[in-house]
Short mmCIF file of C-alpha atoms in Angstrom, two decimals:
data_model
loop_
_atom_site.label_atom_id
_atom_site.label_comp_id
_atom_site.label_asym_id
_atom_site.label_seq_id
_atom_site.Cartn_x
_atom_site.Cartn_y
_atom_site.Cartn_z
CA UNK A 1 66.76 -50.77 -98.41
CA UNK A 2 64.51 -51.64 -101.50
CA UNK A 3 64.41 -50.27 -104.86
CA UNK A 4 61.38 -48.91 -104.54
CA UNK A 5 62.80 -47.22 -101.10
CA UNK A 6 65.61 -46.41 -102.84
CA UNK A 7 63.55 -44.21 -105.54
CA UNK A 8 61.40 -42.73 -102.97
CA UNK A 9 64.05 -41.18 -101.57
CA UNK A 10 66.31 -39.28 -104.74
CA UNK A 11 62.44 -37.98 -105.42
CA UNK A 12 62.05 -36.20 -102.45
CA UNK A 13 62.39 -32.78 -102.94
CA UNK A 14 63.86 -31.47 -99.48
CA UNK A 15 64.71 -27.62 -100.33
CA UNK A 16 60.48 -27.03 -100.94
CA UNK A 17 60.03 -29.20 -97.62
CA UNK A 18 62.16 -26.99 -95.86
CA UNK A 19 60.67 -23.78 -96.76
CA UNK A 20 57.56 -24.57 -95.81
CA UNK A 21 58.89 -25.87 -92.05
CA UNK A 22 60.55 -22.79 -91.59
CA UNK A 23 57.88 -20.34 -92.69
CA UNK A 24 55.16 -22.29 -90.26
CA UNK A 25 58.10 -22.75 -87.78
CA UNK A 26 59.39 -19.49 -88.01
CA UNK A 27 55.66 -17.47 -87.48
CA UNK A 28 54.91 -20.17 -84.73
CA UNK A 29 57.46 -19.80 -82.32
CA UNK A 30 56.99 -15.95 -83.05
CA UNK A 31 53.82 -16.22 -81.45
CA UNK A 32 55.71 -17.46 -78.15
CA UNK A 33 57.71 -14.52 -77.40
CA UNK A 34 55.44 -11.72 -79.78
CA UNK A 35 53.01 -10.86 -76.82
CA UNK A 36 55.51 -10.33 -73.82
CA UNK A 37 55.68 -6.89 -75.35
CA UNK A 38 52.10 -5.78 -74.69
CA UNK A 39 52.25 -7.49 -71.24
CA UNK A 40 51.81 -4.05 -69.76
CA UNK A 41 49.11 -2.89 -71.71
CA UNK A 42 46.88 -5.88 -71.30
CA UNK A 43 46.99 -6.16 -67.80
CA UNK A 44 45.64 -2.39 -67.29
CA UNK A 45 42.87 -3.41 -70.64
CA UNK A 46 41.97 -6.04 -68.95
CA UNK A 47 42.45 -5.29 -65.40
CA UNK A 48 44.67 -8.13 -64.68
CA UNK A 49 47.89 -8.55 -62.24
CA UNK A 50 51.41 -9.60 -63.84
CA UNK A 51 50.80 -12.73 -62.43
CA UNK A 52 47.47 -13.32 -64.67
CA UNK A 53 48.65 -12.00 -67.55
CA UNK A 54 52.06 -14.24 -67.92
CA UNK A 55 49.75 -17.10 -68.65
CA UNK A 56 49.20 -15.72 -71.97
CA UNK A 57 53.17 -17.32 -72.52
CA UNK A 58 53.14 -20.13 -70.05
CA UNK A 59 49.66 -21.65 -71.00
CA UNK A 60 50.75 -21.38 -74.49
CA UNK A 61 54.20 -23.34 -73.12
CA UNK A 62 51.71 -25.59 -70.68
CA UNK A 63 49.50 -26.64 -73.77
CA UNK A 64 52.83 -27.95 -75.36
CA UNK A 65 54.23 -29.29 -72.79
CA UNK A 66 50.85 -31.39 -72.89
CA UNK A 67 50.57 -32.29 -76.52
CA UNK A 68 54.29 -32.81 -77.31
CA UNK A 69 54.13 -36.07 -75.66
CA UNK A 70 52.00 -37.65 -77.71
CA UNK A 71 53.79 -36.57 -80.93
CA UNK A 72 56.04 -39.22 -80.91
CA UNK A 73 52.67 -41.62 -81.20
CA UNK A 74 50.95 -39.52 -84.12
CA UNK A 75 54.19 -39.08 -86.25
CA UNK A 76 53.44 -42.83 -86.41
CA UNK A 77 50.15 -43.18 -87.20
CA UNK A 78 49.14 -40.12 -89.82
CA UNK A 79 51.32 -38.93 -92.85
CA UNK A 80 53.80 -35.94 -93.12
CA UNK A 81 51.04 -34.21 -95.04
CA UNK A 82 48.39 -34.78 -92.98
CA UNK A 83 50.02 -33.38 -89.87
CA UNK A 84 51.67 -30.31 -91.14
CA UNK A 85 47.97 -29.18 -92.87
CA UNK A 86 46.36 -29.89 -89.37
CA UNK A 87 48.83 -27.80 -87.40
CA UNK A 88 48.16 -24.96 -89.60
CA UNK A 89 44.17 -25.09 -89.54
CA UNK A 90 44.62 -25.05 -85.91
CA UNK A 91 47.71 -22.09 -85.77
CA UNK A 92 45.55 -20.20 -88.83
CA UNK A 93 42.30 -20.48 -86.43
CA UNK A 94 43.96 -19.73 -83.02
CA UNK A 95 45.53 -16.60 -84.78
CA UNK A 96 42.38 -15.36 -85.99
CA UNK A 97 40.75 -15.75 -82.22
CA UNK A 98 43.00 -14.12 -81.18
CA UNK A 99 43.43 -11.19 -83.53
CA UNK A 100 39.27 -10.57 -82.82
CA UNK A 101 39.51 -11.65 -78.38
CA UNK A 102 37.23 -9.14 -76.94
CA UNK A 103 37.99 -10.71 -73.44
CA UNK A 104 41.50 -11.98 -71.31
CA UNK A 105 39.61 -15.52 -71.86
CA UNK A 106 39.53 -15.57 -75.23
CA UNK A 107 43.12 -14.17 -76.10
CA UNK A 108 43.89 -16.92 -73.26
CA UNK A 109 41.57 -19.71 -75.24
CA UNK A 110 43.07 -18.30 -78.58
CA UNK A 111 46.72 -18.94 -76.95
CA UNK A 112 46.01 -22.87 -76.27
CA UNK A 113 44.49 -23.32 -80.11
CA UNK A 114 47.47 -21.45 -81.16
CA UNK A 115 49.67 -23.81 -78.76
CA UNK A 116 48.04 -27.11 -80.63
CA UNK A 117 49.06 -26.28 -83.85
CA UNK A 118 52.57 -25.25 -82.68
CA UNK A 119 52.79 -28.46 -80.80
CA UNK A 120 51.95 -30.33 -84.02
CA UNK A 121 54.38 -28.81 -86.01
CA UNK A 122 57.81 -28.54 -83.95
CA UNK A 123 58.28 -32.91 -83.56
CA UNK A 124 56.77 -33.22 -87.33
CA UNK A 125 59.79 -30.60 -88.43
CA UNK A 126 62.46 -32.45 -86.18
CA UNK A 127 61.64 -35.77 -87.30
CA UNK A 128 61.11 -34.79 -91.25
CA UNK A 129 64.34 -33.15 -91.13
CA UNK A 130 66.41 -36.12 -89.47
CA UNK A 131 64.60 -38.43 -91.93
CA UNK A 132 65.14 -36.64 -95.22
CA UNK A 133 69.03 -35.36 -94.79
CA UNK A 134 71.86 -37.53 -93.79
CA UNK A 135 73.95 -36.98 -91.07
CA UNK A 136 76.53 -34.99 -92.93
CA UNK A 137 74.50 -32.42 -93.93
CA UNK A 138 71.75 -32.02 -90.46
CA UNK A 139 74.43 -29.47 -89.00
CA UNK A 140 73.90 -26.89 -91.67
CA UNK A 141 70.12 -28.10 -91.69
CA UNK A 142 69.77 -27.83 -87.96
CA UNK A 143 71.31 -24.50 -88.49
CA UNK A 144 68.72 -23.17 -90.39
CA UNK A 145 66.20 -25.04 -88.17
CA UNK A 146 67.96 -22.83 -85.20
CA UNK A 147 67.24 -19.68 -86.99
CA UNK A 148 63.55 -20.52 -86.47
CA UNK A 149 63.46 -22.49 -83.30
CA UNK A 150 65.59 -19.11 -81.90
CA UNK A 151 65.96 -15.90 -84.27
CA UNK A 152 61.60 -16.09 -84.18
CA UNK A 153 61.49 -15.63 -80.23
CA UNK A 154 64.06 -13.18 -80.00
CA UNK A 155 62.68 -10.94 -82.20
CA UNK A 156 59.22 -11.37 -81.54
CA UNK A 157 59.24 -8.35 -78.59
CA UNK A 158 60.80 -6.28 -81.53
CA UNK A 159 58.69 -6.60 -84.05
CA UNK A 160 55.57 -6.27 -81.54
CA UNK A 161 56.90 -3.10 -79.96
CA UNK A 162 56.97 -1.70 -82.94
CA UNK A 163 53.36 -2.92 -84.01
CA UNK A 164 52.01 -1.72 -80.67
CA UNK A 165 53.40 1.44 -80.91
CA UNK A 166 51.85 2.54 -84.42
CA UNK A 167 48.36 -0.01 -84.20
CA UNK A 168 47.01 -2.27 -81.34
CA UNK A 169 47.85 -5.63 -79.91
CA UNK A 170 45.25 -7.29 -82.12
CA UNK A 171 47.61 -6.28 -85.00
CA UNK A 172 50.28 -8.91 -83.49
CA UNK A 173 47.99 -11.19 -85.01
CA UNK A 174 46.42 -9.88 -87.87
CA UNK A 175 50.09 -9.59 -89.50
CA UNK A 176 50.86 -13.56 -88.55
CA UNK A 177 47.51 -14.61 -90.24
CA UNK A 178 48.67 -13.93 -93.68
CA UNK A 179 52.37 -15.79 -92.79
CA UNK A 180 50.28 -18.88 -91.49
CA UNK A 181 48.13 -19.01 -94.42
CA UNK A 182 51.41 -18.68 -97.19
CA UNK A 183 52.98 -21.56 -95.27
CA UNK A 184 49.69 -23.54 -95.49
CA UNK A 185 49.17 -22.68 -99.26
CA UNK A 186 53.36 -24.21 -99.41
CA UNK A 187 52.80 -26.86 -97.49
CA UNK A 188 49.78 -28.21 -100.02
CA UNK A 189 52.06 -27.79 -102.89
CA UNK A 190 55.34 -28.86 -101.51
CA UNK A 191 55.16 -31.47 -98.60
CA UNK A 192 55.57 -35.12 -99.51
CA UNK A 193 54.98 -37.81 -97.13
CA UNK A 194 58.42 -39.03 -96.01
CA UNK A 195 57.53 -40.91 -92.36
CA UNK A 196 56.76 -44.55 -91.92
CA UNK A 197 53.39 -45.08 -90.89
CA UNK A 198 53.80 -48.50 -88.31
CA UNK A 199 50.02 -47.43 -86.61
CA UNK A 200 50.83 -48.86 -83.30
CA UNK A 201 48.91 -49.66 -80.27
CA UNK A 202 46.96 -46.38 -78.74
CA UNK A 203 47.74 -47.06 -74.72
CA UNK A 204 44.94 -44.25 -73.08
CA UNK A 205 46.98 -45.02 -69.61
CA UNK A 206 49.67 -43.64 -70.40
CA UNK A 207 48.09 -40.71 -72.74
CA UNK A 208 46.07 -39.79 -69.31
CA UNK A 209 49.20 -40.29 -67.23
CA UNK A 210 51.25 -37.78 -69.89
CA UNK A 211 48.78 -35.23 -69.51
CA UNK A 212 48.67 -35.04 -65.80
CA UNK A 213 52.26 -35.66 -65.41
CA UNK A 214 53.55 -32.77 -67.59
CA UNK A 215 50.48 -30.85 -67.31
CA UNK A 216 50.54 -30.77 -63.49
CA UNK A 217 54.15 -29.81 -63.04
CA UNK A 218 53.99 -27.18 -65.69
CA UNK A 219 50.52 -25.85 -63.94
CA UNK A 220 52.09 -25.94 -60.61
CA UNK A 221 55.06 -23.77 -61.67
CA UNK A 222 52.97 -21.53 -63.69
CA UNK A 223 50.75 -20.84 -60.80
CA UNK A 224 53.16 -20.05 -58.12
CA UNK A 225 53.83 -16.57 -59.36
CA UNK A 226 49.95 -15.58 -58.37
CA UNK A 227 49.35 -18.36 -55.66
CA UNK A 228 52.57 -18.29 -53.89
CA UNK A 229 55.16 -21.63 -53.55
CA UNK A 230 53.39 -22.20 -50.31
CA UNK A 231 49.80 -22.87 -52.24
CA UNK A 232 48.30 -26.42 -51.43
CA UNK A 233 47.34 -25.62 -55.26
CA UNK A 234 51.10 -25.49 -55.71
CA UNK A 235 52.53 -27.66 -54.10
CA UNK A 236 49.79 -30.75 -54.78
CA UNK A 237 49.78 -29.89 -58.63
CA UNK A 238 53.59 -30.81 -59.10
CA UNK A 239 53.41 -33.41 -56.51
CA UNK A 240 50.77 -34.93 -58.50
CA UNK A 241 52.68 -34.38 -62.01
CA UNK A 242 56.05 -35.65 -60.76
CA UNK A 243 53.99 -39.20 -59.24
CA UNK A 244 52.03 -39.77 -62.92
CA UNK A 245 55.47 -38.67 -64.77
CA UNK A 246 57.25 -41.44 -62.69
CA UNK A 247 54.00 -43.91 -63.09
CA UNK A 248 54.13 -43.29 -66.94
CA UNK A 249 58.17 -44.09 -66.88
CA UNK A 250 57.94 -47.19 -65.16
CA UNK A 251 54.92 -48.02 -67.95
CA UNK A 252 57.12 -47.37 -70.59
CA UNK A 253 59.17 -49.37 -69.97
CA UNK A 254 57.44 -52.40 -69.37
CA UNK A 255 55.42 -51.83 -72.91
CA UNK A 256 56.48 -53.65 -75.46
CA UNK A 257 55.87 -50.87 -77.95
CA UNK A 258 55.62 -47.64 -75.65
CA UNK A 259 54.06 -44.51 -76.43
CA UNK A 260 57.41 -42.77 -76.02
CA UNK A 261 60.40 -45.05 -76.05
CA UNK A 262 62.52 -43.68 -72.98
CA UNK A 263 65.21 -46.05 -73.67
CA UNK A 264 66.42 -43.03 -75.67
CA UNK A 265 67.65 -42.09 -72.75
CA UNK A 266 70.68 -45.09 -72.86
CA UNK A 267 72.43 -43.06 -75.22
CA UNK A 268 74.85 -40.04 -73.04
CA UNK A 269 75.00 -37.65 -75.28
CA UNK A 270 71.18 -37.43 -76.23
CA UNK A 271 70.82 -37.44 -72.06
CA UNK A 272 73.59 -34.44 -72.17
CA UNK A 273 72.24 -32.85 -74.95
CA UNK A 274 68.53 -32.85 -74.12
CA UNK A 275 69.76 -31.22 -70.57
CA UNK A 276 71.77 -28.51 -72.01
CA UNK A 277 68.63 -27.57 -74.53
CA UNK A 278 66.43 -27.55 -71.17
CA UNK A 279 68.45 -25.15 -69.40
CA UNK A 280 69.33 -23.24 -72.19
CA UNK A 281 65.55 -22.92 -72.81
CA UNK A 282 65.13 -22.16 -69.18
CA UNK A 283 67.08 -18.59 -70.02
CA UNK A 284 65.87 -17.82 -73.74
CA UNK A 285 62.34 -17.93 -72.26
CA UNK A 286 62.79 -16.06 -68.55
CA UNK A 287 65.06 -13.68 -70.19
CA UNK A 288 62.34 -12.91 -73.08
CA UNK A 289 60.15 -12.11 -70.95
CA UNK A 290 62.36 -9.90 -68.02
CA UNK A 291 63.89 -7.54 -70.53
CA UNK A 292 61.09 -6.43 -71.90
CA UNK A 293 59.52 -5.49 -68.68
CA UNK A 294 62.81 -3.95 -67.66
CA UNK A 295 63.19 -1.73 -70.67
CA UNK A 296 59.55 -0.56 -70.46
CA UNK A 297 59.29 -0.56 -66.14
CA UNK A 298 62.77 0.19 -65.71
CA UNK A 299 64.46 2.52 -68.05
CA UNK A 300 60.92 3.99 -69.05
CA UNK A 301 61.42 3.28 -72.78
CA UNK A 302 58.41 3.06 -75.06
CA UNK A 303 57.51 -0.21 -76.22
CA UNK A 304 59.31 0.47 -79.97
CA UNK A 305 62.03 1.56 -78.23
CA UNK A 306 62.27 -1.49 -75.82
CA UNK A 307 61.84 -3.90 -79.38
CA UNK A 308 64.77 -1.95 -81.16
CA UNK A 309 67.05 -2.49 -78.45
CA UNK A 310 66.13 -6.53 -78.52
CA UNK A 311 66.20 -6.18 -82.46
CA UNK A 312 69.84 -6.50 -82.96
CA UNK A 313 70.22 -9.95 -80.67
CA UNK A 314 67.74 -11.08 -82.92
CA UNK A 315 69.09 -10.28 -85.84
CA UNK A 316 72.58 -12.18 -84.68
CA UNK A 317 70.58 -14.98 -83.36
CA UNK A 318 69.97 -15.22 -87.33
CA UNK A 319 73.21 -14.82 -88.12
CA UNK A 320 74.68 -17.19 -85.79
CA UNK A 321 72.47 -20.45 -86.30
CA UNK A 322 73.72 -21.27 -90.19
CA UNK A 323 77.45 -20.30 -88.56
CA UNK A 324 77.55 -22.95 -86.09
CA UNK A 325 75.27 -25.57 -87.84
CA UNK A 326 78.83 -25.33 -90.50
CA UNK A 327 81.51 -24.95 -87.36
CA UNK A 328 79.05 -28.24 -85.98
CA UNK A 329 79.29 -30.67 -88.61
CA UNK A 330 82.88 -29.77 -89.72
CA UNK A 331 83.92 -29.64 -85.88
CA UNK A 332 81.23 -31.15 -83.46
CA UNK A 333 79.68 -29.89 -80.64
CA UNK A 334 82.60 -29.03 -77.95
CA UNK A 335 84.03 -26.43 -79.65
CA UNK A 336 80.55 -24.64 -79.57
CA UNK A 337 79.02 -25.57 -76.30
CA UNK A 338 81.49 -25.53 -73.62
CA UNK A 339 82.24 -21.33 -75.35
CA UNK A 340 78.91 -21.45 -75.71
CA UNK A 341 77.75 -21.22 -71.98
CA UNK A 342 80.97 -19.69 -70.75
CA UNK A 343 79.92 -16.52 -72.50
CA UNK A 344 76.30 -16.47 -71.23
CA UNK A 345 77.42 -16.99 -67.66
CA UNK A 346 79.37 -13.92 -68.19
CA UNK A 347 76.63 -11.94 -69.94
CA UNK A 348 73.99 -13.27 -67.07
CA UNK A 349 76.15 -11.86 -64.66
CA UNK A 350 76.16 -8.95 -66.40
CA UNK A 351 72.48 -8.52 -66.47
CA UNK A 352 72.21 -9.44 -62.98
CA UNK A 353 73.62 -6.31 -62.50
CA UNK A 354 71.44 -4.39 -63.95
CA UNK A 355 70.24 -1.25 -62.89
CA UNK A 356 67.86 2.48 -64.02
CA UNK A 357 71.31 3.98 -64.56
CA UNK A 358 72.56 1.13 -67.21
CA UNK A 359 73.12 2.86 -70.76
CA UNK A 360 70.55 1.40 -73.28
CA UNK A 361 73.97 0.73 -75.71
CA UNK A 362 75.40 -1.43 -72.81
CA UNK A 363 72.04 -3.29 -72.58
CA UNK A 364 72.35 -3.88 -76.78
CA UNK A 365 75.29 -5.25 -76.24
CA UNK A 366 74.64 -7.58 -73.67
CA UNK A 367 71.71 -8.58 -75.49
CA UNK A 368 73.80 -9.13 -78.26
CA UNK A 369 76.26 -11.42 -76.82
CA UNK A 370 73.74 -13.40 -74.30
CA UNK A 371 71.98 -14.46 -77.80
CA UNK A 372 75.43 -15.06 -79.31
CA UNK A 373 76.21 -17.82 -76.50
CA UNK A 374 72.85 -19.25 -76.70
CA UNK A 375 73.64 -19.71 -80.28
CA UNK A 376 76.03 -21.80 -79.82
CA UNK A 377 74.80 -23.99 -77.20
CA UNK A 378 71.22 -24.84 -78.18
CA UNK A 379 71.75 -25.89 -82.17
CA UNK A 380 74.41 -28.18 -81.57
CA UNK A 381 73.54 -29.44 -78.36
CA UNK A 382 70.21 -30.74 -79.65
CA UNK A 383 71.67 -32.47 -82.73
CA UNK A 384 74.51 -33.99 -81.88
CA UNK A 385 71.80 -35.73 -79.07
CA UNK A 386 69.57 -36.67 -81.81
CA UNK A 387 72.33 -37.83 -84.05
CA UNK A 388 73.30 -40.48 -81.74
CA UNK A 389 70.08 -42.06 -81.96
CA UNK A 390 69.37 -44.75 -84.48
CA UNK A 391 65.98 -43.99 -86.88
CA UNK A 392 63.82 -45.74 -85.55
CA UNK A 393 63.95 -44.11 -82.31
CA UNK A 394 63.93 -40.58 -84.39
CA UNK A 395 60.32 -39.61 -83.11
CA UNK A 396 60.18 -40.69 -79.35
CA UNK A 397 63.87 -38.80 -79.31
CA UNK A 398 62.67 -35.83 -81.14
CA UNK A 399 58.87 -35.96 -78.80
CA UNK A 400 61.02 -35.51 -75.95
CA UNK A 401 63.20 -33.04 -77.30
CA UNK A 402 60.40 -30.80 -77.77
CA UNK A 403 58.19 -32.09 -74.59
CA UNK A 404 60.93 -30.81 -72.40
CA UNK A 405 62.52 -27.80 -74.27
CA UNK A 406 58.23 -26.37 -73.79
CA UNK A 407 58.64 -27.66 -70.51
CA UNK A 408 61.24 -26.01 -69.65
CA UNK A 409 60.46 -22.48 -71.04
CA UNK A 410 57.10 -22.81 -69.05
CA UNK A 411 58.96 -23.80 -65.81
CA UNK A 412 61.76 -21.36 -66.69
CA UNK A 413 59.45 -18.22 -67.04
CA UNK A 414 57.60 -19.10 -64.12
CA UNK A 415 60.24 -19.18 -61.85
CA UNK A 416 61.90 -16.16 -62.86
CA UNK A 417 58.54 -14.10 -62.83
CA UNK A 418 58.11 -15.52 -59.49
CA UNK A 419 61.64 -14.10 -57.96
CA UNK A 420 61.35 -10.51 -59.98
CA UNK A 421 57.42 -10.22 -58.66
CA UNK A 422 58.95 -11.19 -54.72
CA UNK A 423 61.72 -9.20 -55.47
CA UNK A 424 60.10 -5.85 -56.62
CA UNK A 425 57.29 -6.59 -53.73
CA UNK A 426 60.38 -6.77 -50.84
CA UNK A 427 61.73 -3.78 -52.47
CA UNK A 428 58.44 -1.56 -52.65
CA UNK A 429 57.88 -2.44 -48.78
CA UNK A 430 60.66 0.18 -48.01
CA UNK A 431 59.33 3.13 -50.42
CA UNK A 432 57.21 5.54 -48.74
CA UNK A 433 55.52 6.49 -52.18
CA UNK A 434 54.54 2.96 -54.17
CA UNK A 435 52.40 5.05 -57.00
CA UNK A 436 55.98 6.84 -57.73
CA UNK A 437 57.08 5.92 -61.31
CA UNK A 438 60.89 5.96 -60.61
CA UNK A 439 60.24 4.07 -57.46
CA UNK A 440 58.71 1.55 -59.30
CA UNK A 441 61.57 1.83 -61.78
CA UNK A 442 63.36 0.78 -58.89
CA UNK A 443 61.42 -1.73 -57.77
CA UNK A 444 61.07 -3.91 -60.67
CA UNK A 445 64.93 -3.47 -61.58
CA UNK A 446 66.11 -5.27 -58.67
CA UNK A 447 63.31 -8.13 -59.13
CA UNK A 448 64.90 -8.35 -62.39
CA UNK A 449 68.45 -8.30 -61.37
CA UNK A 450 67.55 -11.27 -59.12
CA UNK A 451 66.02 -13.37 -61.70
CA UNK A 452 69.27 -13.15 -63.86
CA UNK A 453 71.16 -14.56 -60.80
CA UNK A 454 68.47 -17.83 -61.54
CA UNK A 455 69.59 -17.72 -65.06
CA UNK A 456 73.15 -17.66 -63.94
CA UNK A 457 73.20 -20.37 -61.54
CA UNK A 458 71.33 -22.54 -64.61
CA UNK A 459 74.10 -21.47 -66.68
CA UNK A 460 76.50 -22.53 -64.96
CA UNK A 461 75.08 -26.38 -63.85
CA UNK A 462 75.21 -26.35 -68.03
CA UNK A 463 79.00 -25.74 -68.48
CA UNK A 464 79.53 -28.25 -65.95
CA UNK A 465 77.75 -30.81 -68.16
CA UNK A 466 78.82 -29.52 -71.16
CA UNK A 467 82.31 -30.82 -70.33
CA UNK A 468 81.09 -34.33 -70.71
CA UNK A 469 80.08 -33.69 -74.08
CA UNK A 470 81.45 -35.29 -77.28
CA UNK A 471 81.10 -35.52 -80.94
CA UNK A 472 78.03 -38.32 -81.40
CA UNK A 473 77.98 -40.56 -84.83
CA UNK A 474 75.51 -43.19 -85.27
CA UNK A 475 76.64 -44.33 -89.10
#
């Protein structure tokens, strides 16, 4: 390293850095999870099925799981500072869209300019964060980082049960503008330019071939819920994405400077720990998304009542990410992830047995723990991956990091809407009075129940592989 290098880096003033990732971070991934609340309500204001309606989450997920990709390239060719403003003109304009939609197409239109400046942000954080604190200290980092990437979406339905049941949906919105703006207005002051900018080779293959690859499978997923699994829509969409996925592979690696470096994928425990973030992400997203429909549908709770009872997993989920970011880089990851998914196995069991009887306390408390597991799987998991990595693979690692974590809630959510709306329709075939509220009660409980039994089986394919894990050092 030169002097001048040397210099560069005492100067850079991480604390102010931080802040203003985890205010942007923080209000972003809010907006993933902050709409699942009014689900309900938009689909009789706009006249929409369930099916319709969930791509207000998954086409925000579907737009990342586009853009993501291509992180890795533009975290090499424009500054720190640069990036960061550009995600927030687009978040700060997508949030304003969205606060005025008059229309299901322009909340959905808002969603996807909300989705690119989200999908700007997330690799910029990761990689700024692995670049600017040294290995010793990205546990407790990473901790913090987990209070955003997780403690946002949990308490998202909370927040926006409570803002629904005082003001409107718009107002979901109209209180994130002013969040967005302070992080911008931070971000101006604060943010230095810590990346090195190498400007390689734009390849538009593989650019085109990302899009449809990850685009298609997402799509296909996201549309089975209305179109069925036996849709030629379906079916060709994720045929096609899985083909162009395995085209762009093969064109990675015969590039001599790729536009995502797979041979990330060498190193186990970034393989290990990427797969435990995707199916950990698989049940933070589906599970975001069924219990608020259950507490509404199924115990008949009003929507503040349905956000207190999610409040208190969200406040742990706070509570727990600094925890095991310390337990992490005094420990490593086993101690945390193998515990980690042996307790939300137990908890998704739980919930799979759900039912219009269950005591709202119980559900707290399920909540509670479920988010308490999670906690200790997805933090860790992810950096200890990254951590074995050497820096200059730090952006095509963290670009696939966050390509299939979106991926994954998109695919996730999908699925498990998919089984609860089959479910509830098998169900409601045997009532002999569909318009009656506690048959529908019912109905939608034991679609629900049967979407937890996806998010146990996932659970449980991750405690398998978290027994493979160990602690990763690349010093």
């Amino acid at each position: 390293m030169t002097a001048s290098a040397v210099q560069q880096q005492q100067i850079i003033r991480t604390t102010p850095i931080l802040i203003s990732f985890l205010i942007a971070g923080f209000i972003g991934l809010f907006s993933e999870t902050a709409l699942n609340m009014a689900l309900g309500d938009l689909t009789a204001l706009f006249g929409i099925s369930y099916s319709t309606v969930q791509w207000l989450t998954t086409g925000y997920l579907l737009t990342l799981g586009i853009l993501v990709p291509v992180s890795g390239l533009l975290l090499q060719w424009f500054t720190t500072r640069q990036l960061f403003v550009s995600s927030l003109v687009f978040s700060i304009i997508g949030t304003l869209i969205a606060a005025l939609a008059p229309s299901f197409t322009m909340l959905m239109l808002a969603r996807v300019i909300q989705a690119i400046g989200t999908a700007l942000l997330l690799p910029l954080m990761f990689n700024t964060i692995l670049v600017i604190y040294p290995i010793n200290k990205r546990g407790a980092t990473m901790g913090l980082m987990g209070l955003v990437i997780m403690f946002a979406p949990a308490i998202g339905p909370s927040f926006s049960g409570l803002i629904i049941e005082n003001l409107s949906w718009n107002w979901i919105f109209w209180i994130s503008l002013p969040f967005f703006v302070l992080a911008l207005l931070s971000g101006l002051k604060y943010m230095q330019n810590v990346s090195t900018i190498t400007k390689p080779k734009i390849d538009i293959l593989s650019i085109i071939l990302s899009t449809i690859g990850f685009g298609g499978f997402v799509y296909g997923f996201s549309s089975a819920g209305e179109s069925g699994w036996g849709s030629v829509t379906v079916i060709s969409t994720i045929i096609i994405g899985l083909v162009s996925l395995l085209l762009f592979s093969v064109r990675q690696f015969k590039m001599d400077k790729p536009m995502i470096n797979l041979r990330v994928f060498k190193y186990p425990m970034f393989t290990l720990g990427l797969l435990a973030v995707f199916l950990t992400f698989m049940v933070i997203m589906s599970s975001a998304i069924l219990l608020p429909m259950y507490l509404q549908t199924g115990l008949l709770l009003a929507a503040f009542s349905a956000g207190l009872v999610l409040l208190p997993g969200g406040v742990f989920n706070g509570l727990m990410s600094p925890i095991t970011g310390r337990i992490f880089d005094k420990y490593g990851p086993r101690g945390l992830v193998i515990p980690g998914f042996i307790i939300m196995i137990v908890m998704l069991f739980c919930l799979a047995n759900l039912s219009t009887e269950t005591s709202v306390i119980i559900v707290v408390l399920m909540h509670v723990l479920l988010i308490v597991g999670i906690s200790m799987v997805m933090m860790p998991a992810q950096t200890n991956g990254l951590n074995q990595l050497p820096k200059n693979l730090y952006p095509d690692g963290t670009a696939i990091m966050n390509t299939l974590q979106q991926v994954s809630g998109a695919v996730g959510t999908a699925i498990a809407m998919t089984i609860m709306s089959a479910s509830k329709d098998n169900y409601m075939k045997g009532v002999t009075d569909p318009s009656d509220q506690l048959a529908n009660a019912a109905g939608l409980t034991a679609g629900v129940q049967d979407a937890f039994i996806f998010g146990l089986i996932l659970a449980c394919i991750g405690l398998v592989l978290s027994l493979f894990i160990k602690k990763a050092n690349n010093e």
